[in-house]
PDB file of N, CA and C in Angstrom:
ATOM      1  N   UNK B  45     137.706 119.696 140.106  1.00 65.00           N
ATOM      2  CA  UNK B  45     137.266 121.014 140.087  1.00 65.00           C
ATOM      3  C   UNK B  45     136.728 121.372 138.708  1.00 65.00           C
ATOM      4  N   UNK B  46     135.760 122.454 138.526  1.00 81.00           N
ATOM      5  CA  UNK B  46     134.979 122.437 137.218  1.00 81.00           C
ATOM      6  C   UNK B  46     136.048 123.347 136.293  1.00 81.00           C
ATOM      7  N   UNK B  47     135.583 123.358 135.072  1.00 85.00           N
ATOM      8  CA  UNK B  47     136.503 124.200 134.127  1.00 85.00           C
ATOM      9  C   UNK B  47     135.910 125.815 134.152  1.00 85.00           C
ATOM     10  N   UNK B  48     136.803 126.812 134.004  1.00 85.00           N
ATOM     11  CA  UNK B  48     136.558 128.280 133.999  1.00 85.00           C
ATOM     12  C   UNK B  48     136.377 128.548 132.416  1.00 85.00           C
ATOM     13  N   UNK B  49     135.340 129.404 132.109  1.00 86.00           N
ATOM     14  CA  UNK B  49     135.293 129.645 130.887  1.00 86.00           C
ATOM     15  C   UNK B  49     135.324 131.215 130.693  1.00 86.00           C
ATOM     16  N   UNK B  50     135.868 131.863 129.743  1.00 89.00           N
ATOM     17  CA  UNK B  50     136.043 133.254 129.452  1.00 89.00           C
ATOM     18  C   UNK B  50     134.627 133.487 129.390  1.00 89.00           C
ATOM     19  N   UNK B  51     134.059 134.724 129.991  1.00 90.00           N
ATOM     20  CA  UNK B  51     132.639 135.104 129.567  1.00 90.00           C
ATOM     21  C   UNK B  51     132.751 136.616 129.381  1.00 90.00           C
ATOM     22  N   UNK B  52     132.459 137.146 128.169  1.00 92.00           N
ATOM     23  CA  UNK B  52     132.082 138.557 127.971  1.00 92.00           C
ATOM     24  C   UNK B  52     130.740 138.856 128.105  1.00 92.00           C
ATOM     25  N   UNK B  53     130.345 139.628 128.916  1.00 94.00           N
ATOM     26  CA  UNK B  53     128.886 140.129 128.899  1.00 94.00           C
ATOM     27  C   UNK B  53     128.466 140.912 127.552  1.00 94.00           C
ATOM     28  N   UNK B  54     129.416 141.241 126.803  1.00 96.00           N
ATOM     29  CA  UNK B  54     128.944 142.149 125.751  1.00 96.00           C
ATOM     30  C   UNK B  54     128.506 141.176 124.700  1.00 96.00           C
ATOM     31  N   UNK B  55     128.599 139.928 124.940  1.00 94.00           N
ATOM     32  CA  UNK B  55     128.064 138.913 123.901  1.00 94.00           C
ATOM     33  C   UNK B  55     126.411 138.860 123.975  1.00 94.00           C
ATOM     34  N   UNK B  56     126.085 138.967 125.345  1.00 95.00           N
ATOM     35  CA  UNK B  56     124.592 138.903 125.707  1.00 95.00           C
ATOM     36  C   UNK B  56     123.851 140.218 125.183  1.00 95.00           C
ATOM     37  N   UNK B  57     124.487 141.126 124.916  1.00 97.00           N
ATOM     38  CA  UNK B  57     123.909 142.530 124.368  1.00 97.00           C
ATOM     39  C   UNK B  57     123.677 142.336 122.930  1.00 97.00           C
ATOM     40  N   UNK B  58     122.492 141.947 122.394  1.00 94.00           N
ATOM     41  CA  UNK B  58     122.363 141.618 120.903  1.00 94.00           C
ATOM     42  C   UNK B  58     121.623 142.782 120.338  1.00 94.00           C
ATOM     43  N   UNK B  59     121.248 143.519 120.867  1.00 95.00           N
ATOM     44  CA  UNK B  59     120.406 144.784 120.074  1.00 95.00           C
ATOM     45  C   UNK B  59     120.623 146.136 120.770  1.00 95.00           C
ATOM     46  N   UNK B  60     120.247 147.086 120.124  1.00 95.00           N
ATOM     47  CA  UNK B  60     120.621 148.453 120.643  1.00 95.00           C
ATOM     48  C   UNK B  60     119.572 148.848 121.886  1.00 95.00           C
ATOM     49  N   UNK B  61     118.336 148.179 121.850  1.00 96.00           N
ATOM     50  CA  UNK B  61     117.782 148.089 123.152  1.00 96.00           C
ATOM     51  C   UNK B  61     118.219 147.605 124.416  1.00 96.00           C
ATOM     52  N   UNK B  62     118.978 146.303 124.144  1.00 97.00           N
ATOM     53  CA  UNK B  62     119.656 145.579 125.164  1.00 97.00           C
ATOM     54  C   UNK B  62     120.759 146.559 125.783  1.00 97.00           C
ATOM     55  N   UNK B  63     121.413 147.143 124.910  1.00 97.00           N
ATOM     56  CA  UNK B  63     122.759 148.102 125.205  1.00 97.00           C
ATOM     57  C   UNK B  63     122.287 149.179 126.073  1.00 97.00           C
ATOM     58  N   UNK B  64     121.154 149.679 125.634  1.00 97.00           N
ATOM     59  CA  UNK B  64     120.688 150.944 126.274  1.00 97.00           C
ATOM     60  C   UNK B  64     120.048 150.482 127.630  1.00 97.00           C
ATOM     61  N   UNK B  65     119.257 149.524 127.665  1.00 97.00           N
ATOM     62  CA  UNK B  65     118.816 148.984 128.945  1.00 97.00           C
ATOM     63  C   UNK B  65     120.046 148.584 130.074  1.00 97.00           C
ATOM     64  N   UNK B  66     121.140 148.054 129.508  1.00 98.00           N
ATOM     65  CA  UNK B  66     122.298 147.714 130.332  1.00 98.00           C
ATOM     66  C   UNK B  66     122.891 148.897 130.773  1.00 98.00           C
ATOM     67  N   UNK B  67     123.048 150.129 129.934  1.00 98.00           N
ATOM     68  CA  UNK B  67     123.685 151.352 130.550  1.00 98.00           C
ATOM     69  C   UNK B  67     122.786 152.011 131.310  1.00 98.00           C
ATOM     70  N   UNK B  68     121.442 151.965 131.293  1.00 98.00           N
ATOM     71  CA  UNK B  68     120.518 152.601 132.149  1.00 98.00           C
ATOM     72  C   UNK B  68     120.489 152.027 133.589  1.00 98.00           C
ATOM     73  N   UNK B  69     120.534 150.706 133.593  1.00 97.00           N
ATOM     74  CA  UNK B  69     120.755 150.112 134.776  1.00 97.00           C
ATOM     75  C   UNK B  69     122.239 150.348 135.656  1.00 97.00           C
ATOM     76  N   UNK B  70     123.123 150.535 134.608  1.00 98.00           N
ATOM     77  CA  UNK B  70     124.667 150.691 135.430  1.00 98.00           C
ATOM     78  C   UNK B  70     124.495 152.333 136.054  1.00 98.00           C
ATOM     79  N   UNK B  71     123.909 153.288 135.315  1.00 98.00           N
ATOM     80  CA  UNK B  71     123.815 154.494 135.550  1.00 98.00           C
ATOM     81  C   UNK B  71     123.051 154.677 136.862  1.00 98.00           C
ATOM     82  N   UNK B  72     122.069 153.810 136.958  1.00 98.00           N
ATOM     83  CA  UNK B  72     121.139 153.810 138.373  1.00 98.00           C
ATOM     84  C   UNK B  72     121.888 153.274 139.464  1.00 98.00           C
ATOM     85  N   UNK B  73     122.997 152.556 139.452  1.00 97.00           N
ATOM     86  CA  UNK B  73     123.644 152.397 140.604  1.00 97.00           C
ATOM     87  C   UNK B  73     124.543 153.392 141.209  1.00 97.00           C
ATOM     88  N   UNK B  74     124.820 154.550 140.366  1.00 97.00           N
ATOM     89  CA  UNK B  74     125.557 155.895 140.787  1.00 97.00           C
ATOM     90  C   UNK B  74     126.991 155.278 141.272  1.00 97.00           C
ATOM     91  N   UNK B  75     127.577 154.136 140.818  1.00 98.00           N
ATOM     92  CA  UNK B  75     128.875 153.854 141.068  1.00 98.00           C
ATOM     93  C   UNK B  75     129.896 154.072 139.836  1.00 98.00           C
ATOM     94  N   UNK B  76     130.357 155.042 139.898  1.00 98.00           N
ATOM     95  CA  UNK B  76     131.399 155.395 138.919  1.00 98.00           C
ATOM     96  C   UNK B  76     132.107 154.272 138.038  1.00 98.00           C
ATOM     97  N   UNK B  77     132.956 153.287 139.003  1.00 98.00           N
ATOM     98  CA  UNK B  77     133.618 152.414 138.534  1.00 98.00           C
ATOM     99  C   UNK B  77     132.817 151.332 137.707  1.00 98.00           C
ATOM    100  N   UNK B  78     131.498 150.997 138.368  1.00 98.00           N
ATOM    101  CA  UNK B  78     130.808 150.136 137.717  1.00 98.00           C
ATOM    102  C   UNK B  78     130.234 150.582 136.376  1.00 98.00           C
ATOM    103  N   UNK B  79     129.797 151.972 136.330  1.00 98.00           N
ATOM    104  CA  UNK B  79     129.446 152.608 135.034  1.00 98.00           C
ATOM    105  C   UNK B  79     130.422 152.651 134.097  1.00 98.00           C
ATOM    106  N   UNK B  80     131.757 152.800 134.547  1.00 98.00           N
ATOM    107  CA  UNK B  80     133.121 152.941 133.532  1.00 98.00           C
ATOM    108  C   UNK B  80     132.933 151.472 132.991  1.00 98.00           C
ATOM    109  N   UNK B  81     132.895 150.498 133.647  1.00 97.00           N
ATOM    110  CA  UNK B  81     133.053 149.162 133.018  1.00 97.00           C
ATOM    111  C   UNK B  81     131.956 148.868 132.112  1.00 97.00           C
ATOM    112  N   UNK B  82     130.662 149.206 132.528  1.00 98.00           N
ATOM    113  CA  UNK B  82     129.530 148.967 131.874  1.00 98.00           C
ATOM    114  C   UNK B  82     129.678 149.710 130.421  1.00 98.00           C
ATOM    115  N   UNK B  83     130.372 150.945 130.644  1.00 98.00           N
ATOM    116  CA  UNK B  83     130.478 151.701 129.126  1.00 98.00           C
ATOM    117  C   UNK B  83     131.363 150.763 128.333  1.00 98.00           C
ATOM    118  N   UNK B  84     132.419 150.323 128.957  1.00 98.00           N
ATOM    119  CA  UNK B  84     133.429 149.472 128.095  1.00 98.00           C
ATOM    120  C   UNK B  84     132.620 148.157 127.560  1.00 98.00           C
ATOM    121  N   UNK B  85     131.944 147.629 128.318  1.00 97.00           N
ATOM    122  CA  UNK B  85     130.978 146.451 127.678  1.00 97.00           C
ATOM    123  C   UNK B  85     130.172 146.753 126.691  1.00 97.00           C
ATOM    124  N   UNK B  86     129.679 147.843 126.897  1.00 98.00           N
ATOM    125  CA  UNK B  86     128.475 148.447 125.896  1.00 98.00           C
ATOM    126  C   UNK B  86     129.264 148.849 124.452  1.00 98.00           C
ATOM    127  N   UNK B  87     130.538 149.416 124.597  1.00 98.00           N
ATOM    128  CA  UNK B  87     131.321 149.371 123.554  1.00 98.00           C
ATOM    129  C   UNK B  87     131.758 148.225 122.616  1.00 98.00           C
ATOM    130  N   UNK B  88     131.919 147.236 123.505  1.00 97.00           N
ATOM    131  CA  UNK B  88     132.456 146.013 122.864  1.00 97.00           C
ATOM    132  C   UNK B  88     131.180 145.335 122.006  1.00 97.00           C
ATOM    133  N   UNK B  89     130.060 145.726 122.627  1.00 97.00           N
ATOM    134  CA  UNK B  89     128.772 145.007 122.031  1.00 97.00           C
ATOM    135  C   UNK B  89     128.467 145.909 120.973  1.00 97.00           C
ATOM    136  N   UNK B  90     128.813 146.968 120.869  1.00 97.00           N
ATOM    137  CA  UNK B  90     128.419 147.763 119.597  1.00 97.00           C
ATOM    138  C   UNK B  90     129.305 147.463 118.693  1.00 97.00           C
ATOM    139  N   UNK B  91     130.640 147.274 119.008  1.00 96.00           N
ATOM    140  CA  UNK B  91     131.466 146.870 117.831  1.00 96.00           C
ATOM    141  C   UNK B  91     131.051 145.659 117.138  1.00 96.00           C
ATOM    142  N   UNK B  92     130.765 144.746 118.005  1.00 94.00           N
ATOM    143  CA  UNK B  92     130.440 143.235 117.537  1.00 94.00           C
ATOM    144  C   UNK B  92     129.152 143.420 116.709  1.00 94.00           C
ATOM    145  N   UNK B  93     128.036 144.260 117.106  1.00 94.00           N
ATOM    146  CA  UNK B  93     127.024 144.500 116.183  1.00 94.00           C
ATOM    147  C   UNK B  93     127.387 145.065 114.901  1.00 94.00           C
ATOM    148  N   UNK B  94     128.271 145.983 115.174  1.00 93.00           N
ATOM    149  CA  UNK B  94     128.527 146.581 113.844  1.00 93.00           C
ATOM    150  C   UNK B  94     129.244 145.865 112.786  1.00 93.00           C
ATOM    151  N   UNK B  95     130.138 144.937 113.485  1.00 91.00           N
ATOM    152  CA  UNK B  95     130.783 144.014 112.677  1.00 91.00           C
ATOM    153  C   UNK B  95     129.883 142.985 112.041  1.00 91.00           C
ATOM    154  N   UNK B  96     128.931 142.659 112.664  1.00 87.00           N
ATOM    155  CA  UNK B  96     127.800 141.742 112.045  1.00 87.00           C
ATOM    156  C   UNK B  96     127.116 142.330 111.026  1.00 87.00           C
ATOM    157  N   UNK B  97     126.642 143.646 111.262  1.00 86.00           N
ATOM    158  CA  UNK B  97     125.920 144.290 110.272  1.00 86.00           C
ATOM    159  C   UNK B  97     126.774 144.511 108.988  1.00 86.00           C
ATOM    160  N   UNK B  98     128.003 144.917 109.254  1.00 86.00           N
ATOM    161  CA  UNK B  98     129.096 144.967 108.132  1.00 86.00           C
ATOM    162  C   UNK B  98     129.146 143.987 107.353  1.00 86.00           C
ATOM    163  N   UNK B  99     129.031 142.819 108.016  1.00 86.00           N
ATOM    164  CA  UNK B  99     129.337 141.457 107.359  1.00 86.00           C
ATOM    165  C   UNK B  99     128.041 141.013 106.529  1.00 86.00           C
ATOM    166  N   UNK B 100     126.992 141.592 106.790  1.00 78.00           N
ATOM    167  CA  UNK B 100     125.704 141.300 105.726  1.00 78.00           C
ATOM    168  C   UNK B 100     124.823 139.982 106.666  1.00 78.00           C
ATOM    169  N   UNK B 101     125.321 139.944 107.961  1.00 55.00           N
ATOM    170  CA  UNK B 101     124.426 138.927 108.751  1.00 55.00           C
ATOM    171  C   UNK B 101     123.455 139.655 109.622  1.00 55.00           C
ATOM    172  N   UNK B 102     122.909 140.665 109.065  1.00 46.00           N
ATOM    173  CA  UNK B 102     121.876 141.486 109.832  1.00 46.00           C
ATOM    174  C   UNK B 102     120.464 141.347 109.302  1.00 46.00           C
ATOM    175  N   UNK B 103     120.175 140.556 108.355  1.00 53.00           N
ATOM    176  CA  UNK B 103     118.975 140.308 107.684  1.00 53.00           C
ATOM    177  C   UNK B 103     118.623 141.270 106.587  1.00 53.00           C
ATOM    178  N   UNK B 104     119.735 141.984 106.163  1.00 50.00           N
ATOM    179  CA  UNK B 104     119.414 143.009 104.987  1.00 50.00           C
ATOM    180  C   UNK B 104     119.430 144.366 105.428  1.00 50.00           C
ATOM    181  N   UNK B 105     119.584 144.690 106.809  1.00 52.00           N
ATOM    182  CA  UNK B 105     119.486 145.933 107.229  1.00 52.00           C
ATOM    183  C   UNK B 105     121.054 146.734 106.412  1.00 52.00           C
ATOM    184  N   UNK B 106     120.798 147.975 106.495  1.00 53.00           N
ATOM    185  CA  UNK B 106     122.272 148.762 105.744  1.00 53.00           C
ATOM    186  C   UNK B 106     123.172 149.103 106.913  1.00 53.00           C
ATOM    187  N   UNK B 107     122.818 149.137 108.162  1.00 53.00           N
ATOM    188  CA  UNK B 107     123.843 149.391 109.080  1.00 53.00           C
ATOM    189  C   UNK B 107     123.423 149.033 110.576  1.00 53.00           C
ATOM    190  N   UNK B 108     124.284 149.574 111.300  1.00 54.00           N
ATOM    191  CA  UNK B 108     124.132 148.865 112.816  1.00 54.00           C
ATOM    192  C   UNK B 108     122.669 149.439 113.350  1.00 54.00           C
ATOM    193  N   UNK B 109     121.974 148.718 114.155  1.00 53.00           N
ATOM    194  CA  UNK B 109     120.771 148.931 114.413  1.00 53.00           C
ATOM    195  C   UNK B 109     120.518 150.215 115.345  1.00 53.00           C
ATOM    196  N   UNK B 110     121.511 150.785 116.034  1.00 52.00           N
ATOM    197  CA  UNK B 110     121.415 151.913 116.917  1.00 52.00           C
ATOM    198  C   UNK B 110     121.493 153.273 115.994  1.00 52.00           C
ATOM    199  N   UNK B 111     121.559 153.205 114.967  1.00 51.00           N
ATOM    200  CA  UNK B 111     121.875 154.430 114.221  1.00 51.00           C
ATOM    201  C   UNK B 111     120.287 154.888 113.646  1.00 51.00           C
TER     202      UNK B 111
END
């Protein structure tokens, strides 16, 4: 059997635009449980982007890209 790996979809959301598109798609499903999970994923993605920006790995920008 193959190995299973942890996958966090938040890692694929690497910009404010990607997060916005992800949330828009979730809203369009109309499924409250799916939307709630998508919001949690988007929150993790935002936190990761903010940590990257604060660590100075954002190409010199002064803050998170969604502000």
